[in-house]
Each structure stands twice: as C-alpha cells, then as structure tokens.
Amino acid sequence: PSAEAFQDGWGYPIKPRDFTHGVYRAGSANRDLWVTIATGINGSPMGAYREVLSSDELWDIVHFVRSLEKK
C-alpha cells in the first residue's frame, strides 16, 4: 500500500519493480545488482546498504532477488 507514495527526486511516481521478470534498472548481471544494493539509486527511495550490510549479506540479497525470477 505504501508503494503508491514513492516518488523520485523530481516528484514523479515510482512503480515498484517486479523481480519475477529479471529486468533491473541498473543492469542484470549479479555484480550490477550488488552495486545497486550497495550504493542505492540516486533520486529514488532506494538507499545505500554498503555501510550497514557486509559484502556477504549483499550477495545473499542478490541471490534472493535472483531466486524470485520466473524460469
């Protein structure tokens, strides 16, 4: 329900990604996903997690997101 309130840095609405499609904003390689989670996405509510999660925990998230893709 809160997703409807998400806006980018310019005030435009942001639709949540459907991770089942395997299409990501900053690239689809595992490394791209890791960097996106670690550094966040400027102008969006997606914050950086590099300072609060270990590298292994970031990789765990990458593998979890990949597990959501439809085969």
C-alpha positions as a Python dict, from the first residue, in 0.01 Angstrom:
ca = {
    (1, 'P'): (0, 0, 0),
    (2, 'S'): (281, 248, 71),
    (3, 'A'): (430, 198, -276),
    (4, 'E'): (183, 446, -422),
    (5, 'A'): (351, 723, -219),
    (6, 'F'): (703, 658, -362),
    (7, 'Q'): (839, 941, -573),
    (8, 'D'): (1172, 1006, -741),
    (9, 'G'): (1384, 1314, -675),
    (10, 'W'): (1173, 1514, -920),
    (11, 'G'): (837, 1423, -767),
    (12, 'Y'): (735, 1164, -1027),
    (13, 'P'): (573, 842, -902),
    (14, 'I'): (789, 531, -889),
    (15, 'K'): (639, 192, -957),
    (16, 'P'): (796, -96, -762),
    (17, 'R'): (999, -342, -971),
    (18, 'D'): (856, -684, -1041),
    (19, 'F'): (1158, -901, -963),
    (20, 'T'): (997, -1203, -1131),
    (21, 'H'): (1081, -1056, -1475),
    (22, 'G'): (1458, -1041, -1417),
    (23, 'V'): (1476, -685, -1554),
    (24, 'Y'): (1658, -436, -1334),
    (25, 'R'): (1716, -63, -1361),
    (26, 'A'): (2098, -65, -1340),
    (27, 'G'): (2180, -388, -1522),
    (28, 'S'): (2103, -756, -1491),
    (29, 'A'): (2442, -905, -1405),
    (30, 'N'): (2484, -1022, -1047),
    (31, 'R'): (2757, -760, -998),
    (32, 'D'): (2517, -487, -1120),
    (33, 'L'): (2262, -595, -860),
    (34, 'W'): (2527, -599, -586),
    (35, 'V'): (2642, -246, -674),
    (36, 'T'): (2284, -117, -687),
    (37, 'I'): (2202, -260, -344),
    (38, 'A'): (2533, -139, -200),
    (39, 'T'): (2517, 217, -338),
    (40, 'G'): (2143, 279, -379),
    (41, 'I'): (1973, 460, -664),
    (42, 'N'): (2006, 837, -673),
    (43, 'G'): (1678, 1026, -693),
    (44, 'S'): (1479, 732, -557),
    (45, 'P'): (1376, 594, -217),
    (46, 'M'): (1633, 311, -268),
    (47, 'G'): (1903, 391, -16),
    (48, 'A'): (2258, 255, 6),
    (49, 'Y'): (2321, -50, 223),
    (50, 'R'): (2702, -81, 198),
    (51, 'E'): (2751, 76, 541),
    (52, 'V'): (2501, -149, 720),
    (53, 'L'): (2544, -488, 547),
    (54, 'S'): (2854, -697, 489),
    (55, 'S'): (2961, -796, 140),
    (56, 'D'): (2837, -1150, 207),
    (57, 'E'): (2497, -1017, 318),
    (58, 'L'): (2473, -808, 0),
    (59, 'W'): (2547, -1121, -204),
    (60, 'D'): (2278, -1307, -10),
    (61, 'I'): (2028, -1039, -119),
    (62, 'V'): (2146, -1065, -481),
    (63, 'H'): (2088, -1442, -474),
    (64, 'F'): (1749, -1396, -308),
    (65, 'V'): (1638, -1145, -574),
    (66, 'R'): (1758, -1385, -845),
    (67, 'S'): (1555, -1666, -687),
    (68, 'L'): (1238, -1465, -748),
    (69, 'E'): (1280, -1473, -1127),
    (70, 'K'): (1045, -1691, -1324),
    (71, 'K'): (1232, -1960, -1514),
}
